[in-house]
Amino acid sequence: MSEHRRKPPPPQGGGRAAARRGQSGPSSGRRAAPRGATGSPSDSYGSSSYGSDAGSGGEERPYGGRAEARRAAQRSTGNSRRRTADNGGRGPGGPAGPGRGRGRASTAPGKKRLIDYPRANRFGWRRWVPSWKLVSGLCITFFGSLVALVGVSYAMVGVPNENTAAQSQNNVYYWADGKQMVATGTGVNRQNVNIAEIPKAMQNAVISAENKSFYTDPGVDFKGIARALVNMAQGGETQGGSTITQQFVKNTYLSQDQTLTRKFKEMFISIKVGTKFTKPQILQGYLNTSYFGRGAYGIQAAAQTYYGVDAKDLTPSQCAVLAALLKGATYYDPAGNPDIDTAASQKANYQRSHDRWAWILEEMHKDQHLTDAEYQTAIKKYPMPQGRKAVKGMTGQISYLADTAKKYVLAHSNITETQFDQGGFQIYTTFDKDKVNALSAAVEKVQKARLDPKNREKDKYVQFGAASVVPNDGKIVALYGGAGYENNHFTNNADTSGVPVGSTWKPFVLAAAMQYGTYKTSPEGVSPLSKYNGNDHLKVSNEDGSYVLNKDGSTFFQNNESNYRWGYITLRKAMEQSINTPFVQLGWDVGMSKVRDVASRSGILDSSFATLNPSFALGTSTPSAIRMADAYATFAASGKHADPYSVTEVKQDGQDLQGFSKPKVTTAMPEDIANNVTDTLENVIQNGTGTNAKALGRTAAGKTGTTDSNKSAWFVGYTQQLATSVAMFRENPKDAELLSMNGTAGVASIHGGDIPTSVWTEYMKAALKGKNDLGFPKANKIGEIADEAGAPSPTPTPSITPSETPTETPSATPSETATSPSPTVTETCQFAWNCSTDGGGTGGSTSGTSSSPTATETTGDSTTRGNANGGGNFFGGSTG
């Protein structure tokens, strides 16, 4: 048995009762014997394995059980060891001490812990209560370490250098084959100036607008930093510094990181800047490193870019305009920037710039930076900046290709426009140089052959936009954006907004009918052989048999381009000849919301949709050429859709940036539905309004489109290898308003089957040269034949009615190529709320044309480019 478990010997002198009697004091009449008087072994130090009181000079302690005995033995052993150590390991008497006879081995003393926690010599909950020494020590250590960390951080951070910050790098764009397309951002548009060369008005404009307490504050807004840190820690949007000093520091950090570490670093640098630099030096650095838009960094570059003067020659009024740009050049440049964000139209930007310009001048006046006379002079007239200019290398189609790729990068990363323009990025695009050149050559060839703007007034201001997309992939291989920056055309027509697509929308109506059916056939789809009334000037029926009404309660009528009486014809025939009335009634029967859903899944952005009224079926929506090509690519790929993309890879400092993986392919519609749409659109080229495309000499499908008042004309077509859209329109350069093309090219009106189809055919010949003619998959019969109410019952004879003969009265039937003036539209559709659950809209459109919606029907005026519909942003969203 272990020594610590040995049963204690019986007590001397009669046991516990005797011991109690010996302790009874006066009542016993006896005193306790002094230590060693009895001659008992317990009188010797270290001789007992229990009874620690005896070892310390006290009387022997009785025990109540084994557990208590063990604890007493352990305490006794500890005391014995300490005494042994004090006497050279030989007991209380040294080498000859009485403890030596016990045979107990000597033990080294226990080491004292640096941190006594949990606390020794404490039991129960007291072991876990730290001592005041521990608490105070930890506090001193923590705060000391914090002070040391702050000191080291302050010592290690460097202060910003405006000369270093002014150094920019190239952004290099590459073609799809990896060869360099263009390098931009050479740093030519950056130049530092001394504070003495910056007018006082510019300095004061910035202070009044950005940081009124600039000359008195410590350079750091601690409350603002705390809010930013909390917001970032919670996963919210990042926030910038609020003082000019903090903004100067931020301007010198060109990386895209927005982290807590960076915020702390910026804080330390700002504090250091506030102590090492004077206020004029800080203001100089801020104005030399700030971004003013149009690639201009610093006040000197901004003065030259916007007003063509040196910074020192700026007027107070001009200074206020430039100071407004610091709020965000994309939205405060009065020239507009719709290619970055459709909300940044020229009209909207001008208004924002004007309002902030007036506010800044008023603040300068309040702050006594302008006298009454100076303020009245400055506020008298808004100093309109000069227009944009092409930069080196950004000419021809290169400018639109680079801007399209830039928009894609900004939309798929956390890179800001300012950071992007500071350079250092390598952008690998999907653009095929040969196809881009072929598309540009096709536009120029047709323009030269058909248009004469010098001698024909109606040929002025004619523009084209086009895009080419690979089906089942989404990559944009070519686009045509306009005449080029060098010709003062800064809007990318391939990705523009505000140009209605007309009858090229009808395939989405047919696809929705085949997928969902009408209210009479649902859930069974409708066959394209179903018959609808193709006559002119028809009423549109609701599900209950009532007619759709105008807002004033009168009956709405839908018109065709001509009054030719087609009678009840198949939807296939109606598509072939682009007749309006069947598709308006079909769309109403299916539900315009379902038409919208099919178009959305095919690639059309929700922001480009017009109001869901009967005219919605005729193409009042305004998607871009890129999005239309991508949506038709869905038909070419038998219902498979991939979002359009223009960038495959982005690198910075040799490292790949995330967010540029290839878009996923999804199923937009069943295969049989897409193939039946394709079969119908093949017939449009073979027998209908798109016969000019037969010159391609290979299997193709497509659809023509023309809008009301002949303000735009489209052709969108495809093979299995390539889907391409071409838009043509006239635009007033002063207000971006669409103009009628009646009389353009010397003809009464321009239709989608005319010039746009010619451009498409010229391009596709070159783009597909040497490629096999793959044809299209077979279209299986789909849906049930569900004729419109009132259609004659089929007869058993196989005779074909005259209305189904495509060659009958050819001078009148091809509505997309008719040259007679469109009939006058006398009734405008402004529907009552009880028209239908799908809403109301404009009517009176003509065959092959579709009415442009009024301002009350859509989010914005669809005949003005850059409207609120925002159809031009091909990748989705508003930053770009």
PDB file of N, CA and C in Angstrom, residues 634-700:
ATOM      1  N   THR A 634     -29.823  32.447 -78.937  1.00  0.00           N
ATOM      2  CA  THR A 634     -30.548  31.424 -78.175  1.00  0.00           C
ATOM      3  C   THR A 634     -31.371  30.545 -79.116  1.00  0.00           C
ATOM      4  N   PHE A 635     -32.006  31.152 -80.124  1.00  0.00           N
ATOM      5  CA  PHE A 635     -32.727  30.355 -81.122  1.00  0.00           C
ATOM      6  C   PHE A 635     -31.743  29.491 -81.913  1.00  0.00           C
ATOM      7  N   ALA A 636     -30.603  30.082 -82.280  1.00  0.00           N
ATOM      8  CA  ALA A 636     -29.601  29.351 -83.064  1.00  0.00           C
ATOM      9  C   ALA A 636     -29.056  28.151 -82.309  1.00  0.00           C
ATOM     10  N   ALA A 637     -28.992  28.247 -80.966  1.00  0.00           N
ATOM     11  CA  ALA A 637     -28.441  27.177 -80.135  1.00  0.00           C
ATOM     12  C   ALA A 637     -29.538  26.262 -79.594  1.00  0.00           C
ATOM     13  N   SER A 638     -30.692  26.218 -80.278  1.00  0.00           N
ATOM     14  CA  SER A 638     -31.791  25.329 -79.901  1.00  0.00           C
ATOM     15  C   SER A 638     -32.240  25.539 -78.451  1.00  0.00           C
ATOM     16  N   GLY A 639     -32.310  26.799 -78.045  1.00  0.00           N
ATOM     17  CA  GLY A 639     -32.840  27.133 -76.726  1.00  0.00           C
ATOM     18  C   GLY A 639     -31.820  27.318 -75.636  1.00  0.00           C
ATOM     19  N   LYS A 640     -30.545  27.090 -75.927  1.00  0.00           N
ATOM     20  CA  LYS A 640     -29.493  27.296 -74.936  1.00  0.00           C
ATOM     21  C   LYS A 640     -29.027  28.744 -74.966  1.00  0.00           C
ATOM     22  N   HIS A 641     -28.867  29.309 -73.774  1.00  0.00           N
ATOM     23  CA  HIS A 641     -28.473  30.723 -73.703  1.00  0.00           C
ATOM     24  C   HIS A 641     -27.252  30.920 -72.822  1.00  0.00           C
ATOM     25  N   ALA A 642     -26.378  31.820 -73.249  1.00  0.00           N
ATOM     26  CA  ALA A 642     -25.237  32.260 -72.444  1.00  0.00           C
ATOM     27  C   ALA A 642     -25.179  33.776 -72.515  1.00  0.00           C
ATOM     28  N   ASP A 643     -24.967  34.425 -71.386  1.00  0.00           N
ATOM     29  CA  ASP A 643     -24.853  35.884 -71.375  1.00  0.00           C
ATOM     30  C   ASP A 643     -23.683  36.332 -72.243  1.00  0.00           C
ATOM     31  N   PRO A 644     -23.836  37.477 -72.912  1.00  0.00           N
ATOM     32  CA  PRO A 644     -22.734  37.970 -73.746  1.00  0.00           C
ATOM     33  C   PRO A 644     -21.569  38.433 -72.889  1.00  0.00           C
ATOM     34  N   TYR A 645     -20.355  38.175 -73.354  1.00  0.00           N
ATOM     35  CA  TYR A 645     -19.175  38.626 -72.618  1.00  0.00           C
ATOM     36  C   TYR A 645     -18.095  39.061 -73.601  1.00  0.00           C
ATOM     37  N   SER A 646     -17.252  39.975 -73.162  1.00  0.00           N
ATOM     38  CA  SER A 646     -16.227  40.545 -74.032  1.00  0.00           C
ATOM     39  C   SER A 646     -14.817  40.398 -73.470  1.00  0.00           C
ATOM     40  N   VAL A 647     -14.690  39.867 -72.239  1.00  0.00           N
ATOM     41  CA  VAL A 647     -13.382  39.742 -71.594  1.00  0.00           C
ATOM     42  C   VAL A 647     -13.230  38.318 -71.062  1.00  0.00           C
ATOM     43  N   THR A 648     -12.090  37.717 -71.353  1.00  0.00           N
ATOM     44  CA  THR A 648     -11.825  36.356 -70.881  1.00  0.00           C
ATOM     45  C   THR A 648     -10.863  36.321 -69.713  1.00  0.00           C
ATOM     46  N   GLU A 649     -10.027  37.375 -69.575  1.00  0.00           N
ATOM     47  CA  GLU A 649      -9.002  37.359 -68.528  1.00  0.00           C
ATOM     48  C   GLU A 649      -8.516  38.773 -68.271  1.00  0.00           C
ATOM     49  N   VAL A 650      -8.264  39.086 -67.010  1.00  0.00           N
ATOM     50  CA  VAL A 650      -7.689  40.376 -66.625  1.00  0.00           C
ATOM     51  C   VAL A 650      -6.531  40.114 -65.672  1.00  0.00           C
ATOM     52  N   LYS A 651      -5.413  40.759 -65.926  1.00  0.00           N
ATOM     53  CA  LYS A 651      -4.247  40.609 -65.065  1.00  0.00           C
ATOM     54  C   LYS A 651      -3.804  41.973 -64.542  1.00  0.00           C
ATOM     55  N   GLN A 652      -3.240  41.942 -63.353  1.00  0.00           N
ATOM     56  CA  GLN A 652      -2.633  43.134 -62.766  1.00  0.00           C
ATOM     57  C   GLN A 652      -1.361  42.696 -62.066  1.00  0.00           C
ATOM     58  N   ASP A 653      -0.264  43.305 -62.433  1.00  0.00           N
ATOM     59  CA  ASP A 653       1.041  42.924 -61.887  1.00  0.00           C
ATOM     60  C   ASP A 653       1.309  41.433 -62.077  1.00  0.00           C
ATOM     61  N   GLY A 654       0.868  40.912 -63.211  1.00  0.00           N
ATOM     62  CA  GLY A 654       1.117  39.518 -63.529  1.00  0.00           C
ATOM     63  C   GLY A 654       0.182  38.537 -62.860  1.00  0.00           C
ATOM     64  N   GLN A 655      -0.746  39.025 -62.047  1.00  0.00           N
ATOM     65  CA  GLN A 655      -1.656  38.146 -61.327  1.00  0.00           C
ATOM     66  C   GLN A 655      -3.053  38.191 -61.947  1.00  0.00           C
ATOM     67  N   ASP A 656      -3.668  37.020 -62.097  1.00  0.00           N
ATOM     68  CA  ASP A 656      -5.022  36.948 -62.627  1.00  0.00           C
ATOM     69  C   ASP A 656      -6.015  37.492 -61.604  1.00  0.00           C
ATOM     70  N   LEU A 657      -6.949  38.302 -62.067  1.00  0.00           N
ATOM     71  CA  LEU A 657      -8.012  38.809 -61.219  1.00  0.00           C
ATOM     72  C   LEU A 657      -9.235  37.910 -61.351  1.00  0.00           C
ATOM     73  N   GLN A 658      -9.978  37.761 -60.269  1.00  0.00           N
ATOM     74  CA  GLN A 658     -11.134  36.886 -60.253  1.00  0.00           C
ATOM     75  C   GLN A 658     -12.355  37.589 -60.855  1.00  0.00           C
ATOM     76  N   GLY A 659     -13.309  36.781 -61.320  1.00  0.00           N
ATOM     77  CA  GLY A 659     -14.575  37.315 -61.806  1.00  0.00           C
ATOM     78  C   GLY A 659     -14.757  37.261 -63.301  1.00  0.00           C
ATOM     79  N   PHE A 660     -13.829  36.637 -64.022  1.00  0.00           N
ATOM     80  CA  PHE A 660     -13.900  36.670 -65.478  1.00  0.00           C
ATOM     81  C   PHE A 660     -13.965  35.270 -66.097  1.00  0.00           C
ATOM     82  N   SER A 661     -14.595  34.377 -65.369  1.00  0.00           N
ATOM     83  CA  SER A 661     -14.811  33.052 -65.923  1.00  0.00           C
ATOM     84  C   SER A 661     -15.927  33.117 -66.964  1.00  0.00           C
ATOM     85  N   LYS A 662     -15.953  32.182 -67.849  1.00  0.00           N
ATOM     86  CA  LYS A 662     -16.928  32.148 -68.932  1.00  0.00           C
ATOM     87  C   LYS A 662     -18.343  31.999 -68.373  1.00  0.00           C
ATOM     88  N   PRO A 663     -19.318  32.779 -68.857  1.00  0.00           N
ATOM     89  CA  PRO A 663     -20.697  32.650 -68.353  1.00  0.00           C
ATOM     90  C   PRO A 663     -21.241  31.244 -68.573  1.00  0.00           C
ATOM     91  N   LYS A 664     -22.095  30.813 -67.651  1.00  0.00           N
ATOM     92  CA  LYS A 664     -22.687  29.486 -67.759  1.00  0.00           C
ATOM     93  C   LYS A 664     -23.776  29.462 -68.823  1.00  0.00           C
ATOM     94  N   VAL A 665     -23.911  28.310 -69.477  1.00  0.00           N
ATOM     95  CA  VAL A 665     -24.971  28.112 -70.467  1.00  0.00           C
ATOM     96  C   VAL A 665     -26.202  27.573 -69.749  1.00  0.00           C
ATOM     97  N   THR A 666     -27.360  28.185 -69.989  1.00  0.00           N
ATOM     98  CA  THR A 666     -28.612  27.765 -69.365  1.00  0.00           C
ATOM     99  C   THR A 666     -29.635  27.427 -70.449  1.00  0.00           C
ATOM    100  N   THR A 667     -30.712  26.787 -70.052  1.00  0.00           N
ATOM    101  CA  THR A 667     -31.791  26.476 -70.987  1.00  0.00           C
ATOM    102  C   THR A 667     -32.853  27.556 -70.876  1.00  0.00           C
ATOM    103  N   ALA A 668     -33.006  28.334 -71.950  1.00  0.00           N
ATOM    104  CA  ALA A 668     -33.966  29.436 -71.954  1.00  0.00           C
ATOM    105  C   ALA A 668     -35.346  28.967 -72.382  1.00  0.00           C
ATOM    106  N   MET A 669     -35.394  27.952 -73.249  1.00  0.00           N
ATOM    107  CA  MET A 669     -36.674  27.434 -73.743  1.00  0.00           C
ATOM    108  C   MET A 669     -36.452  26.015 -74.250  1.00  0.00           C
ATOM    109  N   PRO A 670     -37.507  25.207 -74.344  1.00  0.00           N
ATOM    110  CA  PRO A 670     -37.352  23.856 -74.863  1.00  0.00           C
ATOM    111  C   PRO A 670     -36.800  23.849 -76.284  1.00  0.00           C
ATOM    112  N   GLU A 671     -36.073  22.803 -76.593  1.00  0.00           N
ATOM    113  CA  GLU A 671     -35.397  22.693 -77.885  1.00  0.00           C
ATOM    114  C   GLU A 671     -36.365  22.769 -79.057  1.00  0.00           C
ATOM    115  N   ASP A 672     -37.488  22.077 -78.959  1.00  0.00           N
ATOM    116  CA  ASP A 672     -38.443  22.071 -80.072  1.00  0.00           C
ATOM    117  C   ASP A 672     -39.018  23.452 -80.337  1.00  0.00           C
ATOM    118  N   ILE A 673     -39.208  24.235 -79.293  1.00  0.00           N
ATOM    119  CA  ILE A 673     -39.740  25.589 -79.478  1.00  0.00           C
ATOM    120  C   ILE A 673     -38.728  26.455 -80.213  1.00  0.00           C
ATOM    121  N   ALA A 674     -37.469  26.427 -79.785  1.00  0.00           N
ATOM    122  CA  ALA A 674     -36.434  27.221 -80.453  1.00  0.00           C
ATOM    123  C   ALA A 674     -36.280  26.809 -81.907  1.00  0.00           C
ATOM    124  N   ASN A 675     -36.309  25.511 -82.175  1.00  0.00           N
ATOM    125  CA  ASN A 675     -36.136  25.033 -83.549  1.00  0.00           C
ATOM    126  C   ASN A 675     -37.317  25.424 -84.427  1.00  0.00           C
ATOM    127  N   ASN A 676     -38.520  25.465 -83.862  1.00  0.00           N
ATOM    128  CA  ASN A 676     -39.679  25.908 -84.643  1.00  0.00           C
ATOM    129  C   ASN A 676     -39.619  27.405 -84.927  1.00  0.00           C
ATOM    130  N   VAL A 677     -39.101  28.193 -83.980  1.00  0.00           N
ATOM    131  CA  VAL A 677     -38.892  29.617 -84.255  1.00  0.00           C
ATOM    132  C   VAL A 677     -37.900  29.770 -85.398  1.00  0.00           C
ATOM    133  N   THR A 678     -36.802  28.994 -85.349  1.00  0.00           N
ATOM    134  CA  THR A 678     -35.798  29.056 -86.408  1.00  0.00           C
ATOM    135  C   THR A 678     -36.396  28.687 -87.754  1.00  0.00           C
ATOM    136  N   ASP A 679     -37.204  27.636 -87.777  1.00  0.00           N
ATOM    137  CA  ASP A 679     -37.839  27.224 -89.024  1.00  0.00           C
ATOM    138  C   ASP A 679     -38.712  28.341 -89.597  1.00  0.00           C
ATOM    139  N   THR A 680     -39.429  29.030 -88.715  1.00  0.00           N
ATOM    140  CA  THR A 680     -40.283  30.141 -89.144  1.00  0.00           C
ATOM    141  C   THR A 680     -39.439  31.297 -89.681  1.00  0.00           C
ATOM    142  N   LEU A 681     -38.302  31.568 -89.019  1.00  0.00           N
ATOM    143  CA  LEU A 681     -37.443  32.684 -89.447  1.00  0.00           C
ATOM    144  C   LEU A 681     -36.628  32.336 -90.692  1.00  0.00           C
ATOM    145  N   GLU A 682     -36.394  31.054 -90.950  1.00  0.00           N
ATOM    146  CA  GLU A 682     -35.800  30.661 -92.241  1.00  0.00           C
ATOM    147  C   GLU A 682     -36.732  31.067 -93.376  1.00  0.00           C
ATOM    148  N   ASN A 683     -38.014  30.875 -93.144  1.00  0.00           N
ATOM    149  CA  ASN A 683     -39.004  31.209 -94.164  1.00  0.00           C
ATOM    150  C   ASN A 683     -39.065  32.708 -94.418  1.00  0.00           C
ATOM    151  N   VAL A 684     -38.766  33.516 -93.386  1.00  0.00           N
ATOM    152  CA  VAL A 684     -38.746  34.973 -93.566  1.00  0.00           C
ATOM    153  C   VAL A 684     -37.702  35.363 -94.604  1.00  0.00           C
ATOM    154  N   ILE A 685     -36.549  34.689 -94.565  1.00  0.00           N
ATOM    155  CA  ILE A 685     -35.487  34.978 -95.538  1.00  0.00           C
ATOM    156  C   ILE A 685     -35.818  34.390 -96.905  1.00  0.00           C
ATOM    157  N   GLN A 686     -36.399  33.207 -96.916  1.00  0.00           N
ATOM    158  CA  GLN A 686     -36.660  32.551 -98.190  1.00  0.00           C
ATOM    159  C   GLN A 686     -37.835  33.166 -98.945  1.00  0.00           C
ATOM    160  N   ASN A 687     -38.867  33.574 -98.218  1.00  0.00           N
ATOM    161  CA  ASN A 687     -40.104  34.009 -98.893  1.00  0.00           C
ATOM    162  C   ASN A 687     -40.667  35.331 -98.406  1.00  0.00           C
ATOM    163  N   GLY A 688     -40.057  35.928 -97.391  1.00  0.00           N
ATOM    164  CA  GLY A 688     -40.680  37.080 -96.778  1.00  0.00           C
ATOM    165  C   GLY A 688     -39.898  38.373 -96.876  1.00  0.00           C
ATOM    166  N   THR A 689     -39.947  39.151 -95.813  1.00  0.00           N
ATOM    167  CA  THR A 689     -39.375  40.509 -95.822  1.00  0.00           C
ATOM    168  C   THR A 689     -37.856  40.527 -95.772  1.00  0.00           C
ATOM    169  N   GLY A 690     -37.238  39.359 -95.508  1.00  0.00           N
ATOM    170  CA  GLY A 690     -35.776  39.322 -95.415  1.00  0.00           C
ATOM    171  C   GLY A 690     -35.098  38.675 -96.598  1.00  0.00           C
ATOM    172  N   THR A 691     -35.735  38.710 -97.769  1.00  0.00           N
ATOM    173  CA  THR A 691     -35.187  37.997 -98.922  1.00  0.00           C
ATOM    174  C   THR A 691     -33.829  38.531 -99.374  1.00  0.00           C
ATOM    175  N   ASN A 692     -33.505  39.766 -99.035  1.00  0.00           N
ATOM    176  CA  ASN A 692     -32.179  40.284 -99.400  1.00  0.00           C
ATOM    177  C   ASN A 692     -31.060  39.472 -98.765  1.00  0.00           C
ATOM    178  N   ALA A 693     -31.369  38.783 -97.647  1.00  0.00           N
ATOM    179  CA  ALA A 693     -30.349  37.973 -96.971  1.00  0.00           C
ATOM    180  C   ALA A 693     -30.077  36.657 -97.689  1.00  0.00           C
ATOM    181  N   LYS A 694     -30.878  36.323 -98.694  1.00  0.00           N
ATOM    182  CA  LYS A 694     -30.628  35.105 -99.466  1.00  0.00           C
ATOM    183  C   LYS A 694     -29.287  35.181-100.190  1.00  0.00           C
ATOM    184  N   ALA A 695     -28.797  36.412-100.396  1.00  0.00           N
ATOM    185  CA  ALA A 695     -27.509  36.598-101.063  1.00  0.00           C
ATOM    186  C   ALA A 695     -26.355  36.014-100.270  1.00  0.00           C
ATOM    187  N   LEU A 696     -26.590  35.685 -99.000  1.00  0.00           N
ATOM    188  CA  LEU A 696     -25.548  35.048 -98.194  1.00  0.00           C
ATOM    189  C   LEU A 696     -25.156  33.702 -98.783  1.00  0.00           C
ATOM    190  N   GLY A 697     -26.105  33.019 -99.424  1.00  0.00           N
ATOM    191  CA  GLY A 697     -25.794  31.771-100.080  1.00  0.00           C
ATOM    192  C   GLY A 697     -25.660  30.576 -99.158  1.00  0.00           C
ATOM    193  N   ARG A 698     -26.207  30.651 -97.984  1.00  0.00           N
ATOM    194  CA  ARG A 698     -26.179  29.526 -97.050  1.00  0.00           C
ATOM    195  C   ARG A 698     -27.419  29.566 -96.165  1.00  0.00           C
ATOM    196  N   THR A 699     -27.657  28.481 -95.464  1.00  0.00           N
ATOM    197  CA  THR A 699     -28.837  28.393 -94.607  1.00  0.00           C
ATOM    198  C   THR A 699     -28.743  29.437 -93.496  1.00  0.00           C
ATOM    199  N   ALA A 700     -29.791  30.230 -93.364  1.00  0.00           N
ATOM    200  CA  ALA A 700     -29.806  31.274 -92.337  1.00  0.00           C
ATOM    201  C   ALA A 700     -31.244  31.568 -91.962  1.00  0.00           C
TER     202      ALA A 700
END
